[in-house]
Coordinates of C-alpha atoms in Angstrom, one line a residue:
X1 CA 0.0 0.0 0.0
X2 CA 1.2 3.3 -1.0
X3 CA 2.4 5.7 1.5
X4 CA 1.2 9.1 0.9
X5 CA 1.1 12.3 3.3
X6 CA -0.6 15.3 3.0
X7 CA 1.4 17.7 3.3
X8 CA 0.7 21.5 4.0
X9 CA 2.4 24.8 3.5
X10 CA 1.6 28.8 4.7
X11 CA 2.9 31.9 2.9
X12 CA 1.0 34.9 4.6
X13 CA 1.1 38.9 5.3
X14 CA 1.8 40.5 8.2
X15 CA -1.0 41.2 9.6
X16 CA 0.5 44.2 12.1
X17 CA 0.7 42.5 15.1
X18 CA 1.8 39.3 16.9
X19 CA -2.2 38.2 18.6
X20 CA -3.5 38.5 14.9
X21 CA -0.5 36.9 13.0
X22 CA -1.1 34.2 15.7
X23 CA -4.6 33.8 15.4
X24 CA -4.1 33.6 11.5
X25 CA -1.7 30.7 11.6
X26 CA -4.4 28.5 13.6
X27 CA -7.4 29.4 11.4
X28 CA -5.3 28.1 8.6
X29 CA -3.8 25.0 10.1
X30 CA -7.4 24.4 11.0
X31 CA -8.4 24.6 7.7
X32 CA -5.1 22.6 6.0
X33 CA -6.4 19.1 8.9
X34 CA -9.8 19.7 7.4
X35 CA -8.8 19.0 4.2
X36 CA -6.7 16.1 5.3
X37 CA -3.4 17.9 5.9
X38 CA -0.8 15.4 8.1
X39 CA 2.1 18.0 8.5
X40 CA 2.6 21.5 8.1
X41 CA 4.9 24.5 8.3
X42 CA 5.0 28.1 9.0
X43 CA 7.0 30.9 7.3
X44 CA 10.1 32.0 8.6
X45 CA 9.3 34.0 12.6
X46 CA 6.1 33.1 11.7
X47 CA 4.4 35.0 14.7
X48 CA 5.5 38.6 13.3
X49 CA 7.1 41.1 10.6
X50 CA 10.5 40.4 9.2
X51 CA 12.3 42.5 11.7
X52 CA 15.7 42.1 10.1
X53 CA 15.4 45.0 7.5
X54 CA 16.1 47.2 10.6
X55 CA 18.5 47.0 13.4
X56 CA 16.1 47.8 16.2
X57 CA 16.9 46.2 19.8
X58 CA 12.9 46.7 20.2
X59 CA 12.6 43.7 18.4
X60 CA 13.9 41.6 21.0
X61 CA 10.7 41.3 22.7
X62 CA 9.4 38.9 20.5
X63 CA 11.5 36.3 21.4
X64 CA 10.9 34.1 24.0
X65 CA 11.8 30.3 25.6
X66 CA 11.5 27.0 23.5
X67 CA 9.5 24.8 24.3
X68 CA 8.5 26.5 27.4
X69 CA 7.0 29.7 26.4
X70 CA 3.5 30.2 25.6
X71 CA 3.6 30.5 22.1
X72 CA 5.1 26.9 21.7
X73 CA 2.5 25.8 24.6
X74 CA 0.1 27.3 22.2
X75 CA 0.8 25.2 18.9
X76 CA 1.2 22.5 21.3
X77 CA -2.4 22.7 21.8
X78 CA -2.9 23.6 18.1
X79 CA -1.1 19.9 17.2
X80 CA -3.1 18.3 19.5
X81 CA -6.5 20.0 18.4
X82 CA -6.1 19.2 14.6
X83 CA -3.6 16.1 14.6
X84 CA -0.9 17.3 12.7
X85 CA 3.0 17.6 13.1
X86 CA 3.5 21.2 13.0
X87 CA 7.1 22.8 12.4
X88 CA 7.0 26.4 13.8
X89 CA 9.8 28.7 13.0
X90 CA 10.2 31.5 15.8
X91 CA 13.1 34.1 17.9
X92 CA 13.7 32.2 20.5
X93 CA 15.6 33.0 23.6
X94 CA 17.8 30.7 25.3
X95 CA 19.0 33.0 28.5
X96 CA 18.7 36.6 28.4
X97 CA 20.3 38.4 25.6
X98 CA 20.9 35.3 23.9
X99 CA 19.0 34.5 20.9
X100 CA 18.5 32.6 17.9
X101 CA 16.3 32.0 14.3
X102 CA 14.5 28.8 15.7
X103 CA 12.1 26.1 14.5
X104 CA 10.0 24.2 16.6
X105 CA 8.9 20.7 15.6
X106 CA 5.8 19.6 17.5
X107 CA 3.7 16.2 16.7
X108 CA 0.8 15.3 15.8
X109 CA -0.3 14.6 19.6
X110 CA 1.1 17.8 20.8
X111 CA 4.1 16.5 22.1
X112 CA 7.5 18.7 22.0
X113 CA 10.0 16.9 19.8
X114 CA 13.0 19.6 19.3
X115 CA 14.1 22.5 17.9
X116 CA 16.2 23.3 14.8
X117 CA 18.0 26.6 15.0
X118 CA 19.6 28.6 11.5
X119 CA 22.9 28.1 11.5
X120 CA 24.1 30.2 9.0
X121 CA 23.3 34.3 9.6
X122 CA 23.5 36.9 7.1
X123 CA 24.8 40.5 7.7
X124 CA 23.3 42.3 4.3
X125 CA 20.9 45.2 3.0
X126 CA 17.5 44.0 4.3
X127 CA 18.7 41.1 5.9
X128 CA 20.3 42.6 8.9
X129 CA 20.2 39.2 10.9
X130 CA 23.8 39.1 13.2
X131 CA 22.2 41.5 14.9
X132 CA 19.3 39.7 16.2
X133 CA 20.7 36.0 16.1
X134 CA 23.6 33.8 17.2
X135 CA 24.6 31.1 14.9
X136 CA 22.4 27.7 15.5
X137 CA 24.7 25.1 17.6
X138 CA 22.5 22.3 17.4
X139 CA 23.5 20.6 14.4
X140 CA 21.2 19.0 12.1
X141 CA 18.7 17.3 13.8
X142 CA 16.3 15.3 11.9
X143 CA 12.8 14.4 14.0
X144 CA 11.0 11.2 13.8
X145 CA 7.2 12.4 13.7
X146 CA 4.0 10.6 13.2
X147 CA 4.1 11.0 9.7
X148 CA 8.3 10.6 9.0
X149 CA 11.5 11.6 9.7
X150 CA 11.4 15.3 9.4
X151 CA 15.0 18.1 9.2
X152 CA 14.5 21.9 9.0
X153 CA 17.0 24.2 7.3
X154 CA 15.8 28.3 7.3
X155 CA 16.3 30.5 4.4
X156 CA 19.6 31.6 4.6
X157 CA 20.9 28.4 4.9
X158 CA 19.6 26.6 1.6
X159 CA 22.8 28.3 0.2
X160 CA 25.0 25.8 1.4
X161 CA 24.7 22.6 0.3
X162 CA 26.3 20.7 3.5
X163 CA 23.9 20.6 5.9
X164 CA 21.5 19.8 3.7
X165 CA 23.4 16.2 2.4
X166 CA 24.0 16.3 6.8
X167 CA 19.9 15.8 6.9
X168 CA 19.9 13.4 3.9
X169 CA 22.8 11.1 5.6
X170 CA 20.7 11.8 9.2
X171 CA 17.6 9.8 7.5
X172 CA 15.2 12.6 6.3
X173 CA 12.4 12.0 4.6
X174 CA 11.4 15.2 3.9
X175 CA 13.2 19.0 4.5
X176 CA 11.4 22.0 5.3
X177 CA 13.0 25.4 4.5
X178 CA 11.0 28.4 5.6
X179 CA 12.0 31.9 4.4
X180 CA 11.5 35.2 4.5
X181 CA 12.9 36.1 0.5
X182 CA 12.3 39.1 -1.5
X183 CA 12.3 40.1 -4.6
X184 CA 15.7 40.8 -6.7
X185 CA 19.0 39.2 -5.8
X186 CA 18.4 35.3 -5.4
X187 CA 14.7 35.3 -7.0
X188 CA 16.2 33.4 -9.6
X189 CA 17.5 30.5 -7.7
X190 CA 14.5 30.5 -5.5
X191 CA 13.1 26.8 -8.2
X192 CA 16.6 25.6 -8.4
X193 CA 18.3 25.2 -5.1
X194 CA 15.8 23.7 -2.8
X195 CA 15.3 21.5 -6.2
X196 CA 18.9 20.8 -5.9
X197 CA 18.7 19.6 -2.3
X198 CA 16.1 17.2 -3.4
X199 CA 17.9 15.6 -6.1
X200 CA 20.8 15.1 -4.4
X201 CA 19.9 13.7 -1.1
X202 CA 16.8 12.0 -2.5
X203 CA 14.2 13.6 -0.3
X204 CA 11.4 15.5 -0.1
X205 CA 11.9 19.4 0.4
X206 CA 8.5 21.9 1.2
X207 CA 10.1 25.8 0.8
X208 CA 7.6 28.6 2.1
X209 CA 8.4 32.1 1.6
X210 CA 6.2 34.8 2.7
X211 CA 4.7 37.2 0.8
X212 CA 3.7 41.3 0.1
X213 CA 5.5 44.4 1.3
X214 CA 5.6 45.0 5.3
X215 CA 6.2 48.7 4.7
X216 CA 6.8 50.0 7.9
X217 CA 9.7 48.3 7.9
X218 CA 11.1 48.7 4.7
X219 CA 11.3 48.0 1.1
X220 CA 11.5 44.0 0.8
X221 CA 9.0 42.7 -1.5
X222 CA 8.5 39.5 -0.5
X223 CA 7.8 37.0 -3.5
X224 CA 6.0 33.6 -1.9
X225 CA 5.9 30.4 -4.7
X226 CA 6.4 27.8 -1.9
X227 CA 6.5 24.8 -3.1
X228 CA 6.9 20.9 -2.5
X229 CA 9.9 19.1 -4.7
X230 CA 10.0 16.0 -5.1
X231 CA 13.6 13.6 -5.0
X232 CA 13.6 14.2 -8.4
X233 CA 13.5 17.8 -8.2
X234 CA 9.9 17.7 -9.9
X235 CA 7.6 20.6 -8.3
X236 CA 4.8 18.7 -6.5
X237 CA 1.3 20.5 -8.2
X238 CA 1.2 24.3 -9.2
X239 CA 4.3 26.8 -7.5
X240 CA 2.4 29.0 -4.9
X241 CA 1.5 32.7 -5.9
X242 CA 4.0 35.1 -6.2
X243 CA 2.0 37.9 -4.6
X244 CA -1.0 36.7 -2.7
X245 CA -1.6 34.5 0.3
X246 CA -1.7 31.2 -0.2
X247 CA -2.3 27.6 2.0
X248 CA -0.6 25.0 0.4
X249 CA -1.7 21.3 0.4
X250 CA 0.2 18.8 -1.8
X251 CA 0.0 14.7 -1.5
X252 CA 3.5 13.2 -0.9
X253 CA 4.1 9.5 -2.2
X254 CA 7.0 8.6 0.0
X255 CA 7.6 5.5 -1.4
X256 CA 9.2 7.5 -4.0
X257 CA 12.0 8.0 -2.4
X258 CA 12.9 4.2 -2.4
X259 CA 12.2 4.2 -5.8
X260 CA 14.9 7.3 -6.5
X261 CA 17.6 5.7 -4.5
X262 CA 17.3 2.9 -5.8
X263 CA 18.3 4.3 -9.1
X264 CA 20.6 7.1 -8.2
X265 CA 22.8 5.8 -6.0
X266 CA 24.5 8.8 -4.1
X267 CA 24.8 7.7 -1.4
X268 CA 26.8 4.7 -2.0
X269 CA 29.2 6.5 -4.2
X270 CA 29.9 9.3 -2.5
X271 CA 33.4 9.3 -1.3
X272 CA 33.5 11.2 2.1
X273 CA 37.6 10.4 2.5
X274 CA 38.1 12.8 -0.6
X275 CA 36.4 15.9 1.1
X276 CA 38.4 16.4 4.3
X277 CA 39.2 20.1 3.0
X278 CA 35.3 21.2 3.1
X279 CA 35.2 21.2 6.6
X280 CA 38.8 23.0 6.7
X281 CA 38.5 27.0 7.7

């Protein structure tokens, strides 16, 4: 018997505050488990603005504790409620003054299963992030949920191709990449790196970008067309809009991903021995 998830993806606009942005996440993972959704993830700091276009210490008060503060506890009950894994990207705050670019990955019974947190920062026009964040120091974990094994890489990281083979080589099923990407510079490899990562670690990938301009902050224009790849790099169904909101649901076979192994045999041929100097400063 085939073995097929549903899986679901978000791009949204700010809506101006945290409550509403909130609220507006849970309407819409409510309405992804009626229509059969299994899994599903939120945009990059989901619960607000991209802050990043400014350097603005009054930002820090968005962040807070993961697992234990009550936005986590909140989509903790939201899992629960609608029976889906849920992977929520945040700011959390580990101690005071120390924060990060997480992802929390909650199952489908509500239970806490870890956190994922961006590892590599930029320090650019727009993207101002090494002033909000420390580099992740978890590593690459990949979580076995109740519908797979599940790894998280966040925006800035789909870039670099090692920690996504690190998921791949971890067991992954599938990868989700959630974004905050505008308009201009790296539009155009927006369909062919998360593609990439799918082809060559033969696994799923679901990218979400949000979307529209949150002008009080500045100029980004952020483009959505979140997708789900398939290991063969094929877009699963129609790209999402480039300038509306859009909920996401795609069917995943994951028996595919025997069947692209099977054939393309990376894994077996790769010769780790030969790449000591990647991991060389």
């Amino acid at each position: 018997m085939a073995r097929i998830i549903r899986g679901a993806l978000l791009q949204a606009t700010y809506t101006g505050d945290q409550e509403s942005m909130i609220q507006k996440h849970e309407e819409y993972a409510r309405q992804a488990a009626k229509q059969g959704a299994q899994i599903m993830c939120f945009q990059e700091l989901f619960n607000g603005p991209y802050f990043c276009q400014e350097q603005d210490s009054k930002w820090y008060t968005l962040a807070e504790s993961i697992p234990d503060g009550p936005i986590i506890q909140r989509m903790q009950d939201l899992a629960k409620e609608t029976g889906m894994v849920l992977i929520v990207p945040m700011y959390e705050e580990e101690v005071t003054g120390i924060y990060y670019n997480t992802a929390a990955v909650i199952d489908a019974d509500g239970s806490y299963l870890g956190k994922y947190r961006k590892t590599h920062i930029p320090q650019v026009g727009g993207f101002w992030e090494k002033f909000y964040f420390r580099p992740g120091n978890l590593g690459y974990p990949v979580f076995d949920t109740a519908v797979g094994k599940v790894g998280v890489y966040i925006c800035y990281d789909r870039h670099f191709p090692e920690g996504a083979r690190m998921l791949g080589l971890k067991g992954a099923e599938i990868v989700f990449i959630p974004s905050a990407t505008s308009r201009g510079l790296s539009q155009h490899l927006w369909r062919i790196e998360q593609t990439s990562h799918a082809i060559a670690n033969g696994y799923f990938v679901g990218t979400i970008n949000r979307v529209g301009i949150e002008e009080e902050l500045g100029p980004n224009d952020y483009y959505g067309q979140s997708y789900f790849c398939t290991p063969r790099g094929e877009f699963v169904g129609e790209v999402g809009d480039a300038y509306s909101e859009e909920l996401i649901l795609r069917d995943l076979d994951m028996d595919l991903i025997r069947e692209v192994r099977n054939v393309w045999q990376f894994y077996r041929d790769r010769r780790p021995e030969m790449y000591t100097d990647i991991v060389k400063p």
